[in-house]
Coordinates of C-alpha atoms in Angstrom, one line a residue:
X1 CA 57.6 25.4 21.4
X2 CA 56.8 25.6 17.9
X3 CA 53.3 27.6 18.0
X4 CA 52.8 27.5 14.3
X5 CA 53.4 24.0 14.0
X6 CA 51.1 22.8 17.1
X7 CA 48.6 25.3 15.4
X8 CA 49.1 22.8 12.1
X9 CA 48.7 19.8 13.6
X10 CA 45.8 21.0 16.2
X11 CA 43.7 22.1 12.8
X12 CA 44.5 19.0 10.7
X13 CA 43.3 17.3 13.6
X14 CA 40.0 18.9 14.0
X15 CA 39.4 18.5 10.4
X16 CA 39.9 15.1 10.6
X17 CA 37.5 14.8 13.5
X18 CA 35.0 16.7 12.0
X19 CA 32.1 15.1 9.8
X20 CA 32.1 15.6 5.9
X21 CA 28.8 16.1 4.4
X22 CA 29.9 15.2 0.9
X23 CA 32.8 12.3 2.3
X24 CA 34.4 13.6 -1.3
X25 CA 37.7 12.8 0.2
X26 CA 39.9 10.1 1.6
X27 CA 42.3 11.9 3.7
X28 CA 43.3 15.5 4.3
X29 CA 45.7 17.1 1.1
X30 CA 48.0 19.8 1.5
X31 CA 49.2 21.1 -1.5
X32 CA 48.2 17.6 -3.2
X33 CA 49.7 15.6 -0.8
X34 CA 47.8 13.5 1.0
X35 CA 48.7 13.4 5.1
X36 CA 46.8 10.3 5.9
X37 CA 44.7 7.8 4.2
X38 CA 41.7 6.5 6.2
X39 CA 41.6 2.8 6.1
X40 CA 37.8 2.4 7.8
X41 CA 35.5 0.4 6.4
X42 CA 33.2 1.5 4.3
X43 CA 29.9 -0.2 4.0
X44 CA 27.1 1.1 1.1
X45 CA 23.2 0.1 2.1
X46 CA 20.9 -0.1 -1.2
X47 CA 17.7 0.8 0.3
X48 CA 16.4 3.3 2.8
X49 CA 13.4 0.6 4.9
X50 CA 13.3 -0.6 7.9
X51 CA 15.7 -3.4 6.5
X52 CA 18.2 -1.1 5.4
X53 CA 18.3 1.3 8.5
X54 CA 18.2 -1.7 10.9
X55 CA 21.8 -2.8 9.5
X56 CA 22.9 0.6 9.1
X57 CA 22.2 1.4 12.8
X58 CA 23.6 -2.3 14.4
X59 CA 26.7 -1.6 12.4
X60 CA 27.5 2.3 13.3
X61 CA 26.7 1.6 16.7
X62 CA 28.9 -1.9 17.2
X63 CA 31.8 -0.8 15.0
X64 CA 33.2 2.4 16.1
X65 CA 35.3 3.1 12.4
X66 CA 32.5 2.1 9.6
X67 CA 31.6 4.6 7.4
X68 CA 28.2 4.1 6.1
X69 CA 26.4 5.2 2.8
X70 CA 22.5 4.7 2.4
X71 CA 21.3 4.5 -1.4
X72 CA 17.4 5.1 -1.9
X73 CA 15.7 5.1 -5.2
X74 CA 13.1 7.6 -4.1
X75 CA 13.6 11.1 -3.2
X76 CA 12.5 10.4 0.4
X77 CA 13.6 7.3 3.2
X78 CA 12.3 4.7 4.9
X79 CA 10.6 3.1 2.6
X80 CA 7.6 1.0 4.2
X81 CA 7.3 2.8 7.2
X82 CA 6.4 5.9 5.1
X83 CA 4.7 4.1 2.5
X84 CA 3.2 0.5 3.8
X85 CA 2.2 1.1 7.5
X86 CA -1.4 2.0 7.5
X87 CA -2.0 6.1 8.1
X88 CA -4.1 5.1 11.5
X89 CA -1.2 3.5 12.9
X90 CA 1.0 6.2 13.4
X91 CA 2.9 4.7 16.5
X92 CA 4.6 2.1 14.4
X93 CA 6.2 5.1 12.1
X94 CA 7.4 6.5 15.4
X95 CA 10.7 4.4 14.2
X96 CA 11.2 7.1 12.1
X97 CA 12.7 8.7 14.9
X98 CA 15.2 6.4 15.9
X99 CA 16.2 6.4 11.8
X100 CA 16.3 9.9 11.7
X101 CA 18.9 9.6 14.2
X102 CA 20.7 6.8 12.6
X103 CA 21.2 8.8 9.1
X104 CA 22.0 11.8 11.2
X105 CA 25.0 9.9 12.9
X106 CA 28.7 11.4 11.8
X107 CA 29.5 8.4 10.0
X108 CA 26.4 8.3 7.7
X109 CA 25.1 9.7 4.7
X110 CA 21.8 9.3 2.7
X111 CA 21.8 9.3 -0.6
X112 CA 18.1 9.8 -2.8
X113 CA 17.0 9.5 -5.8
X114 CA 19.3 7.1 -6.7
X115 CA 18.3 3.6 -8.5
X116 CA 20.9 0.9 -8.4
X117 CA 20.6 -1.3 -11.1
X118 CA 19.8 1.5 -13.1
X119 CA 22.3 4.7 -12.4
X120 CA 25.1 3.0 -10.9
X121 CA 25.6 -0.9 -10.6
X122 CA 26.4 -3.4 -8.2
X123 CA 29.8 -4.1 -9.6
X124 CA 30.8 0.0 -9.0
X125 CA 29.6 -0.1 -5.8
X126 CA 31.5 -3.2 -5.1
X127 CA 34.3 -1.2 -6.9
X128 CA 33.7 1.7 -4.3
X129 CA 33.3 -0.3 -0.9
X130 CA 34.8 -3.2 1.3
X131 CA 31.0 -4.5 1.6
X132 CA 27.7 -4.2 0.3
X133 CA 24.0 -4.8 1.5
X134 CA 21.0 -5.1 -0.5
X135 CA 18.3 -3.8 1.6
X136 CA 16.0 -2.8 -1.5
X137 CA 12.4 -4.4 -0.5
X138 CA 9.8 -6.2 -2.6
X139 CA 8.1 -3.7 -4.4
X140 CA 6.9 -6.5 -6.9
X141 CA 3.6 -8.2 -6.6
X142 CA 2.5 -12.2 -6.4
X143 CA 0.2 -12.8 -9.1
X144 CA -3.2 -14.6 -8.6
X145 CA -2.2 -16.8 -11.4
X146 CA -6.3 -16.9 -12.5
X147 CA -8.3 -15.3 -14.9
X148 CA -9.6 -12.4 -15.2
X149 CA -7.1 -10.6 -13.0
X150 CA -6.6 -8.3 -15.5
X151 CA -9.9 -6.8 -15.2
X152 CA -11.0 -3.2 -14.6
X153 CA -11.8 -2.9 -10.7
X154 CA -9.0 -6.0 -9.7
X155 CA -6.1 -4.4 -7.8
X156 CA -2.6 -5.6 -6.0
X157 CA -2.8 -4.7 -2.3
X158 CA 0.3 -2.9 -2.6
X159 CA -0.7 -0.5 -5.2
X160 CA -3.9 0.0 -3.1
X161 CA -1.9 0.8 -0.3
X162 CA 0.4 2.7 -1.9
X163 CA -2.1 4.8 -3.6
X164 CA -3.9 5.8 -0.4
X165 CA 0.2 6.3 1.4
X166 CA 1.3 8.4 -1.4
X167 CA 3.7 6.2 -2.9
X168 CA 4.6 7.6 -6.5
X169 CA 4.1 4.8 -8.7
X170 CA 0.8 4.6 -7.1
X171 CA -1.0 8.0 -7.3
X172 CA -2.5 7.3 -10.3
X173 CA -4.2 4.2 -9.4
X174 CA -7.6 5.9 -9.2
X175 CA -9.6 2.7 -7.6
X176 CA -13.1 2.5 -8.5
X177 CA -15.1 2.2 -5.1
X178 CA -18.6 2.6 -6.6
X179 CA -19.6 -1.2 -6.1
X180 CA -21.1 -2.4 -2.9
X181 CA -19.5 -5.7 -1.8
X182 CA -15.4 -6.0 -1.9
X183 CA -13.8 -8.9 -1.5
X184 CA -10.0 -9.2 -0.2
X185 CA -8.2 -12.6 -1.2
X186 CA -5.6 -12.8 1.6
X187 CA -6.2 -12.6 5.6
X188 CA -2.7 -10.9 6.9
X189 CA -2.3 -7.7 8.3
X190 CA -1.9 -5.9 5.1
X191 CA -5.6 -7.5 4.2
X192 CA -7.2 -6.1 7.3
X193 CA -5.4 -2.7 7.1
X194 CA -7.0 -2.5 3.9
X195 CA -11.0 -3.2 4.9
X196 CA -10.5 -1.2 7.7
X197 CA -9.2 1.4 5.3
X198 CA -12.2 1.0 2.8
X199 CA -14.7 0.8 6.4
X200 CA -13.3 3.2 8.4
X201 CA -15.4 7.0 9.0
X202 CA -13.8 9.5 7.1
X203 CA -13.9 11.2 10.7
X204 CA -11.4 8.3 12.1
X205 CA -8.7 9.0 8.8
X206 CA -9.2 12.8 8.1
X207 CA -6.6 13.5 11.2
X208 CA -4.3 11.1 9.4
X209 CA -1.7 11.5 7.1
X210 CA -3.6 9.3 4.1
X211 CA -3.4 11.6 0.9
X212 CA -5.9 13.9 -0.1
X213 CA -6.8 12.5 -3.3
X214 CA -7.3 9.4 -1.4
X215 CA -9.3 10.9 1.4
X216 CA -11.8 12.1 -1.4
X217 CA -12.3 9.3 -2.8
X218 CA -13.2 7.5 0.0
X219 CA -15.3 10.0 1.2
X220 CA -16.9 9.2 -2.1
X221 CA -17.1 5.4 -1.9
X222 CA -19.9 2.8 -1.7
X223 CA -18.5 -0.1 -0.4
X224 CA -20.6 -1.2 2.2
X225 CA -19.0 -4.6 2.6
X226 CA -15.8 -5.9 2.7
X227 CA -15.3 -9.9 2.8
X228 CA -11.5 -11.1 3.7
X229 CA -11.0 -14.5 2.1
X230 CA -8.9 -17.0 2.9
X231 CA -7.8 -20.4 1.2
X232 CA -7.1 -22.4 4.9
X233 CA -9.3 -22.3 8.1
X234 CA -9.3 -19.5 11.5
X235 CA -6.4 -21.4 12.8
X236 CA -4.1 -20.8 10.3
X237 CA -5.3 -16.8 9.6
X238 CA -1.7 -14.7 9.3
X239 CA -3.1 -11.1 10.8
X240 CA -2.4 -10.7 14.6
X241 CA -5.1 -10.1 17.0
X242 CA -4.5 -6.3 17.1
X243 CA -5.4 -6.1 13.5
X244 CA -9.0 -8.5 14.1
X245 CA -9.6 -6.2 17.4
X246 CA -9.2 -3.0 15.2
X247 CA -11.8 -4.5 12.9
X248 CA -14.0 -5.7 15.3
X249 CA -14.2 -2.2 17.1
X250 CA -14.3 -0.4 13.9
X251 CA -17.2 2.4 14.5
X252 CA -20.2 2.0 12.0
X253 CA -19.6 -1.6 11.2
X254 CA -20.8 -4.8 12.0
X255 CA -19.6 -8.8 11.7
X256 CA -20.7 -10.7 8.9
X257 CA -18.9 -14.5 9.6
X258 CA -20.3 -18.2 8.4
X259 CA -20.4 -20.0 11.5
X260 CA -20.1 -23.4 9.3
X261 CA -16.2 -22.1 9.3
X262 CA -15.8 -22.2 13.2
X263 CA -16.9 -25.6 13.4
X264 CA -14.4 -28.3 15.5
X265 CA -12.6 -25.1 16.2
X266 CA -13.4 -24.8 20.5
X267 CA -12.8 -28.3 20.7
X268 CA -8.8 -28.0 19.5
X269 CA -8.3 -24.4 21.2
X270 CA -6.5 -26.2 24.1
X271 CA -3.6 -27.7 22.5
X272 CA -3.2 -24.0 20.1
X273 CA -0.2 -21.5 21.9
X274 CA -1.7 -19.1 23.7
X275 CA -1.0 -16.0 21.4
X276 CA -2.9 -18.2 19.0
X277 CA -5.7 -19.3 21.4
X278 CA -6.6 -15.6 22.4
X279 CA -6.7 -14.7 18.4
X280 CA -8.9 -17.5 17.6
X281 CA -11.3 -17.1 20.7
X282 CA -11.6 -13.8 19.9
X283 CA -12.9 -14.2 16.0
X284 CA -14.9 -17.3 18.0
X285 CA -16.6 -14.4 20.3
X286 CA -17.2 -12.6 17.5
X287 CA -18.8 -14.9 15.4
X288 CA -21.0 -17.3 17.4
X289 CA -22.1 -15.3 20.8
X290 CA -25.2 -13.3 21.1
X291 CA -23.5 -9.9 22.0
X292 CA -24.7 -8.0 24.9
X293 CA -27.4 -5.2 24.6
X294 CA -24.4 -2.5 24.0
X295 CA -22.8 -4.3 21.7
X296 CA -26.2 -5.4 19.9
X297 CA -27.6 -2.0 19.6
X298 CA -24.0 -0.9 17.9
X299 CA -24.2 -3.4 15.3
X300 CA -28.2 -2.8 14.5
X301 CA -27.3 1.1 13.3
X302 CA -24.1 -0.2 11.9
X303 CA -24.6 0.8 8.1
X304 CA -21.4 -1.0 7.2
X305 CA -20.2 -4.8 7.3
X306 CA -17.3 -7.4 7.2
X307 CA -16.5 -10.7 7.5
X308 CA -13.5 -13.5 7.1
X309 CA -14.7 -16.1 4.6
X310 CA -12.7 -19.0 5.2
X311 CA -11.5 -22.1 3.1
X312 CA -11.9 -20.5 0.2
X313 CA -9.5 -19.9 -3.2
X314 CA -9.8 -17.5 -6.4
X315 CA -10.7 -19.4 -9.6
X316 CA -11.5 -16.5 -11.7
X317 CA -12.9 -13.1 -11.8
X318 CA -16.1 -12.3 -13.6
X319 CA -17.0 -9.6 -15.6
X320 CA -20.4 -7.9 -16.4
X321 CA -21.7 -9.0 -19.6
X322 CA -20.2 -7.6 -22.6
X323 CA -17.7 -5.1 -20.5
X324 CA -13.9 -5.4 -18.9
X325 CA -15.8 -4.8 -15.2
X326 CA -15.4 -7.2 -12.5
X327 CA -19.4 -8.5 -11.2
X328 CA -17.8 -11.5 -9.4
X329 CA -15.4 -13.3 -8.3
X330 CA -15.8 -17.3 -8.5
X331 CA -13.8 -19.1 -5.6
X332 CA -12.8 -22.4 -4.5
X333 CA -14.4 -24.6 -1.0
X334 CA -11.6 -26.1 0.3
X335 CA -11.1 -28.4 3.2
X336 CA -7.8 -29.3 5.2
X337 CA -5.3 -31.9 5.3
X338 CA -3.5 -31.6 8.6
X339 CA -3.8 -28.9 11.4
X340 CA -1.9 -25.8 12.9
X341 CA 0.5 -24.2 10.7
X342 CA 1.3 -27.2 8.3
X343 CA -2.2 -27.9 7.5
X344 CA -2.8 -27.5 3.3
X345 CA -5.9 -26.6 1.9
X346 CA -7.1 -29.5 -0.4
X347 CA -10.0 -28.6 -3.5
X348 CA -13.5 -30.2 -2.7
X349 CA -14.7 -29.5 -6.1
X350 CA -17.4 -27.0 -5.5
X351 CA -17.2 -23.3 -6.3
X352 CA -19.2 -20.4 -5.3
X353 CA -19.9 -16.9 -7.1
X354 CA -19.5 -13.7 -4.9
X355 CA -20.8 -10.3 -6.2
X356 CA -18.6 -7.7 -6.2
X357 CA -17.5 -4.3 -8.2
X358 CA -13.8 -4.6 -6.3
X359 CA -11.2 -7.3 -6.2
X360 CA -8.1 -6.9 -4.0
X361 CA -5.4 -9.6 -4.0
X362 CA -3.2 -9.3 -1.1
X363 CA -1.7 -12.8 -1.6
X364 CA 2.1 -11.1 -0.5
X365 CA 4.9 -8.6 -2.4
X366 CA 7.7 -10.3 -4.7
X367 CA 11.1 -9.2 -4.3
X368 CA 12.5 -8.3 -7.9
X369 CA 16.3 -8.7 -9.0
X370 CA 17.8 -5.5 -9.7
X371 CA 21.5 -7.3 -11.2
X372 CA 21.4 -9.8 -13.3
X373 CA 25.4 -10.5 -11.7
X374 CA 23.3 -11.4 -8.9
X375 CA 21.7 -14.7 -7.6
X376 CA 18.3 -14.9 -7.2
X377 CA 15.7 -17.7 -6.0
X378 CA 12.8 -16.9 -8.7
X379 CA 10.2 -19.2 -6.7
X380 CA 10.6 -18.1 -3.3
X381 CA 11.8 -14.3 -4.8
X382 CA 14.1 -13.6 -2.6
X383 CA 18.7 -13.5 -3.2
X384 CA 19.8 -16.8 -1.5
X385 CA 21.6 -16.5 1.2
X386 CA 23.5 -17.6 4.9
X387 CA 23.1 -14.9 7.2
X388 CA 22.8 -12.5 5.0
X389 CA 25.9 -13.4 3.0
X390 CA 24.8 -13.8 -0.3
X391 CA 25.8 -16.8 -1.8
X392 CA 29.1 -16.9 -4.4
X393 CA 29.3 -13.1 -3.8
X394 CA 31.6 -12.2 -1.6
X395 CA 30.9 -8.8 0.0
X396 CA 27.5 -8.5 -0.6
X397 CA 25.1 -8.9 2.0
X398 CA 21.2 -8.8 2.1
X399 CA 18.7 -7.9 4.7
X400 CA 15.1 -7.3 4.9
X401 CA 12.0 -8.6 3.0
X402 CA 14.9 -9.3 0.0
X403 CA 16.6 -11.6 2.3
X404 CA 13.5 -13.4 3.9
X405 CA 10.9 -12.5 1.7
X406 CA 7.8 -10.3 3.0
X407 CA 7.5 -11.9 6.5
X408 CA 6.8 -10.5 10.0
X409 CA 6.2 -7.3 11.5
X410 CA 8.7 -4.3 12.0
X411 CA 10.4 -6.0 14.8
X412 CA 10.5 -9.1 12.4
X413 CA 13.4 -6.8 10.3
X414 CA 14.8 -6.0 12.8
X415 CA 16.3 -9.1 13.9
X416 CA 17.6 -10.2 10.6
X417 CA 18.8 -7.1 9.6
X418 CA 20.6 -7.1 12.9
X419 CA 21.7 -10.7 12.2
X420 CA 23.0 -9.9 8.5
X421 CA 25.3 -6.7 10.6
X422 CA 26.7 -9.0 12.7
X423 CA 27.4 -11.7 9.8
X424 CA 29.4 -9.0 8.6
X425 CA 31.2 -7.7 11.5
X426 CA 32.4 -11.5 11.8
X427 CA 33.7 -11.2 8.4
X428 CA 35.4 -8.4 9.2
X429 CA 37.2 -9.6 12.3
X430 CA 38.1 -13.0 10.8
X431 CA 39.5 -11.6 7.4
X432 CA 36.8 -13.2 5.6
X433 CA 35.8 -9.5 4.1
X434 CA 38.9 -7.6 3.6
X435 CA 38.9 -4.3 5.0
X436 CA 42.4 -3.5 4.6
X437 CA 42.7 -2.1 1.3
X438 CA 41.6 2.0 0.9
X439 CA 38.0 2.3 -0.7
X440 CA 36.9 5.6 -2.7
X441 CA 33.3 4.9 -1.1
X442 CA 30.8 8.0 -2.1
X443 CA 33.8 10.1 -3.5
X444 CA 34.0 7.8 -6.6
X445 CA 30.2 7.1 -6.9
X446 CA 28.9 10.9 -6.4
X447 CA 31.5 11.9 -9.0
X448 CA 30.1 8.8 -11.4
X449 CA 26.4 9.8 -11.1
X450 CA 27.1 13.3 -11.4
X451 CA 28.7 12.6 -14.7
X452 CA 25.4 10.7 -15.5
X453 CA 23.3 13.7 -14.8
X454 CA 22.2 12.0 -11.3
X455 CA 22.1 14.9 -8.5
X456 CA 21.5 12.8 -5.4
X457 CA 19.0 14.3 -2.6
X458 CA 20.9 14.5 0.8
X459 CA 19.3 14.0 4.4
X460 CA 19.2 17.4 4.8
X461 CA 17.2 17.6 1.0
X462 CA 15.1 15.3 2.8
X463 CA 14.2 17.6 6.0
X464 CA 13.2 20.1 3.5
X465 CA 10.7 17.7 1.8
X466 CA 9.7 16.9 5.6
X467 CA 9.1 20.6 6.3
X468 CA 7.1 21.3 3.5
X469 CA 4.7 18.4 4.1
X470 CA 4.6 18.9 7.8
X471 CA 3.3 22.3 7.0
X472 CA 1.4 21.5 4.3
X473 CA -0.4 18.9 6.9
X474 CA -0.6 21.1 9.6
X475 CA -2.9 23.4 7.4
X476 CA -5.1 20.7 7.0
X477 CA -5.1 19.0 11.1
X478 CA -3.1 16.6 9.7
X479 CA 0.3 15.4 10.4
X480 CA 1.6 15.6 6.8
X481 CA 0.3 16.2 3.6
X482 CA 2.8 13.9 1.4
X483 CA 4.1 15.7 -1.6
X484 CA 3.0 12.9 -4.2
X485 CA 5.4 13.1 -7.4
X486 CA 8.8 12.3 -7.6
X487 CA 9.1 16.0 -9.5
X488 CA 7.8 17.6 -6.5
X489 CA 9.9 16.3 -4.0
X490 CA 13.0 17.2 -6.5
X491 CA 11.9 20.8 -6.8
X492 CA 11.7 20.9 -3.0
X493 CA 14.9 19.2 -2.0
X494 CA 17.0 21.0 -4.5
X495 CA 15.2 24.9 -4.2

């Protein structure tokens, strides 16, 4: 038997087994020669969120040969999990885990601090791979579309909560919480994560992994009041009853409703779904029974309050007299035209002034177009597509709030982005996306950004950024203290 042979093979083999950190390389080359040339597919995500990791993880695990490259513009992934999901919630960023595992896996590689669109383009990555998915977000906001939005103490709910989660863009934001009375236009979970932010006992968030800038300042604020606004009626309210429960437990606070806006409500309750019925009867609880003496005594030392104000639309935000400050915000009475979901809210002509120091509209995020090779639905903001196939592109794919718009819960992405994988896979087995020819994948890109000055940050840059913060955190009975600047996450990952 030929030892030294055997020997050769056995070692060529194990090298082709084994993973490649950098996947600079297409085959293995012997003295230039290339010995075999892997055909696999090779699949780029743009976007490191729920969306993107969902598809990532449906397609590793269903399709034994992908090779799969994850493209993040930040230095860090997962995207709203680390940066949306409110810091008292820490179950839901328990995902993190199964991600972690996901961009772990043999046949994956993360790749930070990278902005398509910007340092490499769709058309090279299209260049690079058999398919890719746009899995980028909506990190755009939807305009009020009413004056005096532009005033000092009006925010977007996503820059709110990405100021107190430590989202870069964000840390800057320095919100001014020396008014009294806040008013939130907007009644999904986002809204009420956001007054039970401004609410909550600096006791309940100090153990949390909310920044420390953000932490002071709360600890700081005046609000006393937060009232959640909404332009239809308690049947059509968009938070989930976990979200009303939180607020209506929250300690040191008390209701503040209009029992005008429950009226007809008990009455329809038996034709609502029952998911509905329990939310509705519980706001109903809340609002119009005399609490018990427990209950009663709680909300008479309550020094805080908050309440859903219903049937109501912005028209315009005030300012104090002869300054750029908001005083007020001037809103809309509505009424209904229909009922459940598909009832619109119709003006009734009146208006009302509400005093307040702080306006926050968290009307829903925009999806922005990062190609302009790239269709894009402008109204709905979001890339048209079938299943995630975007339309006249062949080999590019969507998922996430990109694909829907911002919709649903965590599970919500989930599906689709498990629905866009599978859209794929069936393109792959029916010819549709051809996955025959060899693709460079991240050789060709890496050595294209590198030649552009971009040094990406690798999951394993990552787990540095992860240590520091985790120790940082743990210094302070926290679970993380977020590093907060892009440049400090770059000196970290690359030390």
């Amino acid at each position: 038997m030929n030892y030294k042979l055997l020997f050769s093979h056995r070692k060529l083999w194990t090298l082709g087994r084994r993973r490649s950190t950098s996947r600079l390389h297409e085959g293995i080359r012997v003295s230039g020669q290339a010995l075999f040339s892997s055909c696999s597919p090779k699949v780029c995500v743009v976007g490191s969120g729920p969306g993107g990791f969902y598809t990532a993880q449906h397609l590793i695990k269903a399709r034994p040969d992908v090779e799969l490259d994850i493209y993040e513009r930040l230095p860090v992934p997962f995207g709203l999990v680390r940066f949306g999901v409110a810091p008292d919630h820490p179950e839901v960023k328990n995902v993190i885990n199964t991600f972690t595992q996901t961009a772990k896996h043999s046949r994956c590689n993360f790749y930070g601090n990278v902005n398509v669109g910007r340092d490499v383009t769709i058309n090279e990555l299209k260049e690079a791979y058999h398919a890719v998915v746009l899995s980028y977000g909506a990190e755009g906001n939807r305009t009020m579309g009413v004056p005096g939005e532009d005033l000092a103490g009006v925010y977007a709910a996503k820059d709110f909560v990405g100021w107190y989660n430590g989202l870069p863009n964000c840390r800057e934001l320095n919100p001014d919480l020396s008014c009294e009375t806040a008013v939130i236009l907007g009644q999904g979970n986002v809204a009420l994560d956001v007054a039970r932010i401004l609410l909550a006992p600096i006791s309940m968030l100090k153990s949390t992994d909310i920044t420390q800038p953000a932490l002071e300042a709360l600890a700081q604020s005046q609000v006393r009041r937060v009232l959640i606004v909404g332009r239809r009626g308690p049947l059509q309210i968009a938070c989930t009853i976990k979200e009303i429960r939180e607020m209506v437990n929250l300690p040191g606070t008390k209701p503040e409703m209009l029992p005008a806006d429950f009226e007809g409500i008990s009455e329809v309750l038996k034709d609502v779904p029952r998911p509905r019925k329990r939310l509705t009867e519980l706001m109903l609880k809340t609002a119009l029974e005399t609490p018990g003496e427990k209950e009663l005594e709680r909300r008479k030392s309550a020094s805080r309050s908050w309440g859903f104000r219903f049937f109501r639309s912005p028209v315009e935000v005030l300012a104090e007299p002869r300054t750029n400050k908001t005083s007020a915000i001037r809103l809309a009475v509505n009424r209904l035209e229909g009922s459940g979901a598909d009832a619109q809210a119709v003006l009734t002509g009146e208006v009302e002034d509400v005093t307040c120091g702080l306006v926050i509209s968290s009307i829903g995020y925009r999806s922005l177009l990062i190609d302009p090779g790239l269709p894009f639905d402008s109204r709905k903001a979001i890339i048209p597509n079938s299943m995630g196939r975007i339309q006249h592109t062949p080999g590019v794919y969507c998922s996430g709030w990109v694909k829907t718009g911002p919709t649903g819960v965590i599970a919500t992405t989930m599906n689709n982005s498990f629905d866009t994988a599978r859209s794929m896979m069936e393109d792959m087995d029916s010819g549709a996306l051809d996955v025959s020819a060899v693709k460079s994948g991240s050789q060709s890109i890496t050595a294209l950004l590198r030649g552009r000055g971009v040094k990406p940050v690798t999951f394993a840059d990552w787990e540095k950024i992860d240590s520091v913060e985790t120790k940082k955190g743990e210094a302070e009975g926290k679970p993380r203290e977020k590093l907060l600047s892009v440049e400090e996450m770059l000196q970290v990952a690359q030390t």
